[in-house]
Amino acid sequence: MDLQHPASLALLAFLESEISQNRALGDYQTMLRALWNKRKNSDLHQTPTTLPKGYRSRTVREYVRKKFGALLPYWGPTAIRGDLTDKKAHISTFISLVNELSNDAVEVDRVFELAAKMVADYINAKSPIIQLPEASQPQQVLISLLNTKSRGRVQQGIVYALLKTLYEGVPHTTVRTKSVFAGDAQSGQLGDIDVIEQEIILSVFEVKAQALNISTYEEVIRTHSISGERHYPVFILAESFQPDLFEEIQNVFIIRLRDFCLSILAEIVISKRISTEDSIRQVLSVYNTDFCDMIQQDRTLRVDY
């Protein structure tokens, strides 16, 4: 059936333009949710600057997965908080276009189907390089990812996702990272991953997807001694190391990457009272959406799970 209203064509044209800009999948999921709400109530008017009702629900994700075989983020668009700001103005524009659609329920249904297929085609065209066996246990999934040869890109993303998930919902606390290989000065960060409470650095993590040697260790120490007295702990996460080779320095901790990640996964299970399966899915959603799409901007690092 052909679309009958210019507003329908305008909305789909806008979505096509947005897809060409490689927005975060959470953005597209939020946009589809606004359209889904209109589909359920064709008389609905939604405030363009406010996140659409149910935007964190898995309803749209499950519909797109079953109908088109494409995976949107498992835990919804986790990176979007509060009212839509200037950085998310494209979502506000999309909601405005949804409001302009006709009240013809059949037309709106058709627009949703076409929009969902556009997003699904975009997702399916970018196959991730990391495929996980369906029968994998959560701890095996984590270890498999940490063993992936990626020059540290996957490993930094996984540590970031674990910490971001662990601190999710903790008041005034944020976890930030940077693109792998971006310099600390260039990014404005102290380390690969910083945990911050009200602009105060709580801890810094340096991810080394390799055996730690003396030169790398000394480089980390120099980096975190430039500004004089350091008030935050530094955690160096490495594949392996020989403890007797490194001088013990106050508030600098060397931990095996695998052990650290498994411990944080266990802490997520305990603190959030969720299953191990749900915890790894939440971590992978943050990894795919926040890290691969928004920070590293490299969808080939995404995990299919």
Coordinates of C-alpha atoms in Angstrom, one line a residue:
M1 CA 0.0 0.0 0.0
D2 CA 1.4 3.5 -0.9
L3 CA 1.5 6.2 1.7
Q4 CA -1.1 8.8 1.2
H5 CA 0.1 11.8 3.3
P6 CA 3.1 14.1 2.7
A7 CA 3.9 14.1 6.5
S8 CA 4.5 10.3 6.2
L9 CA 7.0 10.8 3.4
A10 CA 8.7 13.7 5.3
L11 CA 9.2 11.5 8.4
L12 CA 10.7 8.6 6.5
A13 CA 13.0 11.0 4.5
F14 CA 14.2 12.5 7.8
L15 CA 14.8 9.1 9.3
E16 CA 16.8 8.0 6.2
S17 CA 19.0 11.1 6.6
E18 CA 19.6 10.3 10.2
I19 CA 20.5 6.8 9.5
S20 CA 23.1 8.0 7.1
Q21 CA 24.8 9.9 10.0
N22 CA 25.4 6.7 12.0
R23 CA 23.6 7.8 15.1
A24 CA 23.7 5.7 18.3
L25 CA 21.2 2.8 18.1
G26 CA 19.6 4.0 21.3
D27 CA 18.6 7.2 19.4
Y28 CA 16.9 5.2 16.6
Q29 CA 15.2 3.0 19.3
T30 CA 13.9 6.2 21.0
M31 CA 12.6 7.5 17.7
L32 CA 10.8 4.2 16.9
R33 CA 9.3 4.3 20.4
A34 CA 7.7 7.7 19.7
L35 CA 6.3 6.3 16.4
W36 CA 5.2 3.1 18.2
N37 CA 3.2 5.2 20.7
K38 CA 1.5 7.0 17.8
R39 CA 0.8 3.6 16.3
K40 CA -1.0 2.5 19.4
N41 CA -2.9 5.8 19.7
S42 CA -3.2 7.7 16.4
D43 CA -4.7 10.8 18.2
L44 CA -1.6 11.0 20.5
H45 CA 0.4 14.2 20.7
Q46 CA 3.9 13.9 22.3
T47 CA 6.1 16.7 23.6
P48 CA 9.1 16.9 21.3
T49 CA 11.5 17.9 24.1
T50 CA 10.5 15.0 26.4
L51 CA 11.5 11.4 26.0
P52 CA 8.6 9.3 24.7
K53 CA 6.7 7.2 27.2
G54 CA 8.1 3.7 27.4
Y55 CA 11.4 4.6 25.7
R56 CA 13.3 2.2 28.0
S57 CA 10.9 -0.7 27.3
R58 CA 12.0 -3.7 25.4
T59 CA 8.8 -3.8 23.4
V60 CA 10.2 -2.1 20.2
R61 CA 13.4 -4.2 20.5
E62 CA 11.5 -7.4 20.6
Y63 CA 9.2 -6.4 17.7
V64 CA 12.1 -5.5 15.5
R65 CA 14.0 -8.6 16.4
K66 CA 11.1 -10.9 15.7
K67 CA 9.9 -9.1 12.5
F68 CA 13.2 -8.2 10.9
G69 CA 15.9 -10.2 12.7
A70 CA 17.8 -7.1 13.9
L71 CA 19.0 -6.4 17.4
L72 CA 18.5 -3.0 19.1
P73 CA 20.1 -2.4 22.5
Y74 CA 18.9 -5.0 25.0
W75 CA 18.4 -2.6 27.9
G76 CA 17.1 0.3 25.9
P77 CA 18.8 3.6 25.1
T78 CA 20.8 3.8 28.3
A79 CA 22.9 6.8 27.2
I80 CA 19.9 9.1 27.1
R81 CA 18.9 10.9 30.3
G82 CA 16.5 13.7 31.2
D83 CA 14.9 16.0 28.6
L84 CA 16.2 16.0 25.1
T85 CA 19.0 18.5 24.9
D86 CA 20.6 20.2 21.9
K87 CA 22.8 17.1 21.4
K88 CA 19.6 15.1 20.8
A89 CA 17.8 17.7 18.8
H90 CA 17.3 15.2 16.0
I91 CA 15.1 13.1 18.2
S92 CA 13.0 16.1 19.1
T93 CA 12.6 16.9 15.4
F94 CA 11.6 13.3 14.7
I95 CA 8.9 13.5 17.5
S96 CA 7.6 16.7 15.9
L97 CA 7.3 14.8 12.6
V98 CA 5.5 12.0 14.4
N99 CA 3.0 14.6 15.7
E100 CA 2.4 15.8 12.2
L101 CA 1.3 12.4 10.9
S102 CA -2.3 11.9 10.0
N103 CA -4.7 10.2 12.5
D104 CA -5.3 7.5 10.0
A105 CA -4.4 4.4 12.0
V106 CA -3.7 2.3 8.9
E107 CA -1.3 5.0 7.5
V108 CA 0.5 5.3 10.8
D109 CA 0.9 1.5 11.1
R110 CA 2.4 1.5 7.6
V111 CA 4.8 4.3 8.5
F112 CA 6.0 2.4 11.5
E113 CA 6.6 -0.8 9.6
L114 CA 8.7 1.1 7.0
A115 CA 10.6 3.0 9.6
A116 CA 11.4 -0.1 11.6
K117 CA 12.6 -1.9 8.5
M118 CA 14.9 1.0 7.6
V119 CA 16.5 0.8 11.0
A120 CA 16.7 -3.0 10.9
D121 CA 18.3 -2.9 7.4
Y122 CA 20.9 -0.5 8.8
I123 CA 21.7 -2.8 11.7
N124 CA 21.8 -5.9 9.6
A125 CA 24.1 -4.4 7.0
K126 CA 26.8 -3.9 9.7
S127 CA 27.6 -7.3 10.9
P128 CA 29.7 -7.4 14.0
I129 CA 33.0 -9.2 13.9
I130 CA 32.4 -10.9 17.3
Q131 CA 29.9 -13.8 17.2
L132 CA 29.1 -15.6 20.5
P133 CA 27.8 -19.1 20.6
E134 CA 24.2 -19.2 21.9
A135 CA 25.1 -21.8 24.5
S136 CA 27.9 -19.7 26.0
Q137 CA 27.8 -19.2 29.8
P138 CA 28.2 -15.6 31.0
Q139 CA 31.7 -16.0 32.4
Q140 CA 32.8 -17.8 29.3
V141 CA 31.4 -14.9 27.2
L142 CA 33.4 -12.4 29.3
I143 CA 36.6 -14.4 29.0
S144 CA 36.2 -15.0 25.3
L145 CA 35.8 -11.2 24.7
L146 CA 38.9 -10.4 26.8
N147 CA 40.9 -12.9 24.7
T148 CA 39.8 -11.2 21.5
K149 CA 42.8 -9.8 19.6
S150 CA 41.9 -6.1 19.1
R151 CA 44.9 -4.1 20.3
G152 CA 43.0 -3.4 23.4
R153 CA 39.9 -1.9 21.9
V154 CA 37.5 -4.6 23.0
Q155 CA 39.2 -4.9 26.4
Q156 CA 38.9 -1.2 27.2
G157 CA 35.3 -1.2 26.1
I158 CA 34.4 -4.2 28.2
V159 CA 36.0 -2.7 31.3
Y160 CA 34.2 0.6 30.7
A161 CA 30.9 -1.3 30.2
L162 CA 31.4 -3.3 33.4
L163 CA 32.1 -0.2 35.5
K164 CA 29.3 1.9 33.8
T165 CA 26.8 -0.9 34.6
L166 CA 28.1 -1.3 38.2
Y167 CA 27.7 2.5 38.9
E168 CA 24.5 2.9 36.9
G169 CA 22.0 4.6 39.2
V170 CA 24.6 5.6 41.9
P171 CA 23.9 9.3 42.6
H172 CA 26.3 11.9 41.3
T173 CA 28.7 9.3 40.0
T174 CA 29.7 8.9 36.4
V175 CA 32.0 6.6 34.4
R176 CA 33.8 8.1 31.4
T177 CA 36.2 6.7 28.8
K178 CA 37.7 7.8 25.5
S179 CA 38.4 6.4 22.1
V180 CA 41.3 3.9 22.3
F181 CA 44.6 5.4 21.3
A182 CA 43.4 8.9 22.0
G183 CA 45.9 10.7 24.2
D184 CA 45.0 11.7 27.7
A185 CA 45.7 15.3 27.1
Q186 CA 43.7 15.3 23.9
S187 CA 40.7 13.6 25.6
G188 CA 40.8 15.6 28.8
Q189 CA 40.9 12.3 30.8
L190 CA 43.4 11.1 33.4
G191 CA 43.3 7.5 32.2
D192 CA 41.6 5.0 29.9
I193 CA 38.6 5.0 32.2
D194 CA 37.8 7.5 35.0
V195 CA 35.2 7.1 37.8
I196 CA 34.0 10.5 39.0
E197 CA 31.8 11.8 41.8
Q198 CA 30.7 15.4 41.5
E199 CA 33.8 16.3 39.4
I200 CA 36.1 14.6 41.9
I201 CA 38.2 11.7 40.5
L202 CA 37.4 8.5 42.6
S203 CA 39.6 6.1 40.6
V204 CA 41.4 5.7 37.3
F205 CA 41.8 2.5 35.3
E206 CA 44.6 1.8 32.7
V207 CA 43.7 -1.2 30.5
K208 CA 46.7 -3.0 29.1
A209 CA 45.6 -6.0 26.9
Q210 CA 49.1 -7.5 27.1
A211 CA 51.7 -8.7 29.6
L212 CA 52.8 -5.7 31.7
N213 CA 56.4 -4.8 31.3
I214 CA 58.6 -2.3 33.2
S215 CA 58.5 0.4 30.6
T216 CA 54.7 0.4 30.3
Y217 CA 54.4 0.4 34.1
E218 CA 56.8 3.3 34.5
E219 CA 55.0 5.2 31.8
V220 CA 51.7 4.9 33.7
I221 CA 53.4 6.1 36.9
R222 CA 54.9 9.1 35.1
T223 CA 51.5 10.0 33.6
H224 CA 49.9 10.0 37.0
S225 CA 52.6 11.9 38.7
I226 CA 52.8 14.9 36.4
S227 CA 50.4 17.1 38.5
G228 CA 52.2 16.5 41.7
E229 CA 50.5 14.7 44.6
R230 CA 47.9 12.2 43.4
H231 CA 44.7 11.8 45.5
Y232 CA 43.1 9.0 43.5
P233 CA 44.0 5.3 43.2
V234 CA 45.3 3.9 39.8
F235 CA 44.4 0.4 38.7
I236 CA 46.6 -1.1 36.0
L237 CA 44.7 -4.0 34.4
A238 CA 47.0 -6.3 32.5
E239 CA 46.8 -9.8 31.0
S240 CA 49.7 -10.9 33.1
F241 CA 52.6 -9.6 35.1
Q242 CA 55.5 -10.7 37.4
P243 CA 54.9 -9.1 40.8
D244 CA 58.6 -9.2 41.8
L245 CA 59.5 -6.9 38.8
F246 CA 57.5 -3.9 40.0
E247 CA 58.2 -1.5 42.8
E248 CA 55.1 -1.1 45.1
I249 CA 53.9 2.5 44.9
Q250 CA 51.1 3.9 47.1
N251 CA 47.6 3.7 45.6
V252 CA 48.8 2.0 42.4
F253 CA 47.4 -1.5 42.0
I254 CA 48.2 -4.1 39.4
I255 CA 45.4 -6.6 38.8
R256 CA 45.0 -9.3 36.2
L257 CA 42.5 -8.1 33.7
R258 CA 40.5 -11.3 33.7
D259 CA 40.2 -11.5 37.5
F260 CA 39.1 -7.9 37.7
C261 CA 36.4 -8.2 35.1
L262 CA 35.0 -11.4 36.6
S263 CA 34.9 -9.7 40.0
I264 CA 33.1 -6.7 38.7
L265 CA 30.6 -9.0 36.9
A266 CA 29.9 -10.8 40.2
E267 CA 29.5 -7.4 42.0
I268 CA 26.9 -6.4 39.4
V269 CA 25.0 -9.6 40.1
I270 CA 25.1 -9.0 43.8
S271 CA 24.4 -5.2 43.9
K272 CA 21.7 -5.2 41.3
R273 CA 20.1 -8.5 42.3
I274 CA 19.9 -9.8 38.8
S275 CA 21.0 -13.1 37.2
T276 CA 24.4 -13.6 35.7
E277 CA 22.7 -13.9 32.3
D278 CA 21.0 -10.5 32.7
S279 CA 24.1 -8.9 34.0
I280 CA 26.2 -9.9 31.0
R281 CA 23.4 -8.8 28.6
Q282 CA 23.3 -5.4 30.3
V283 CA 27.1 -5.1 30.1
L284 CA 27.1 -6.0 26.4
S285 CA 24.3 -3.5 25.7
V286 CA 26.4 -0.7 27.2
Y287 CA 29.5 -2.0 25.3
N288 CA 27.7 -2.0 22.0
T289 CA 25.7 1.2 22.3
D290 CA 27.8 3.5 24.5
F291 CA 31.3 2.3 23.6
C292 CA 31.3 0.9 20.1
D293 CA 28.7 3.3 18.6
M294 CA 29.3 6.5 20.5
I295 CA 32.8 6.6 21.9
Q296 CA 35.0 4.3 19.6
Q297 CA 32.5 4.8 16.7
D298 CA 33.5 1.5 15.3
R299 CA 30.6 -0.9 14.8
T300 CA 32.8 -3.7 13.7
L301 CA 33.7 -4.2 17.3
R302 CA 30.1 -4.9 18.3
V303 CA 29.1 -8.2 19.9
D304 CA 26.3 -10.3 18.5
Y305 CA 24.6 -11.9 21.4

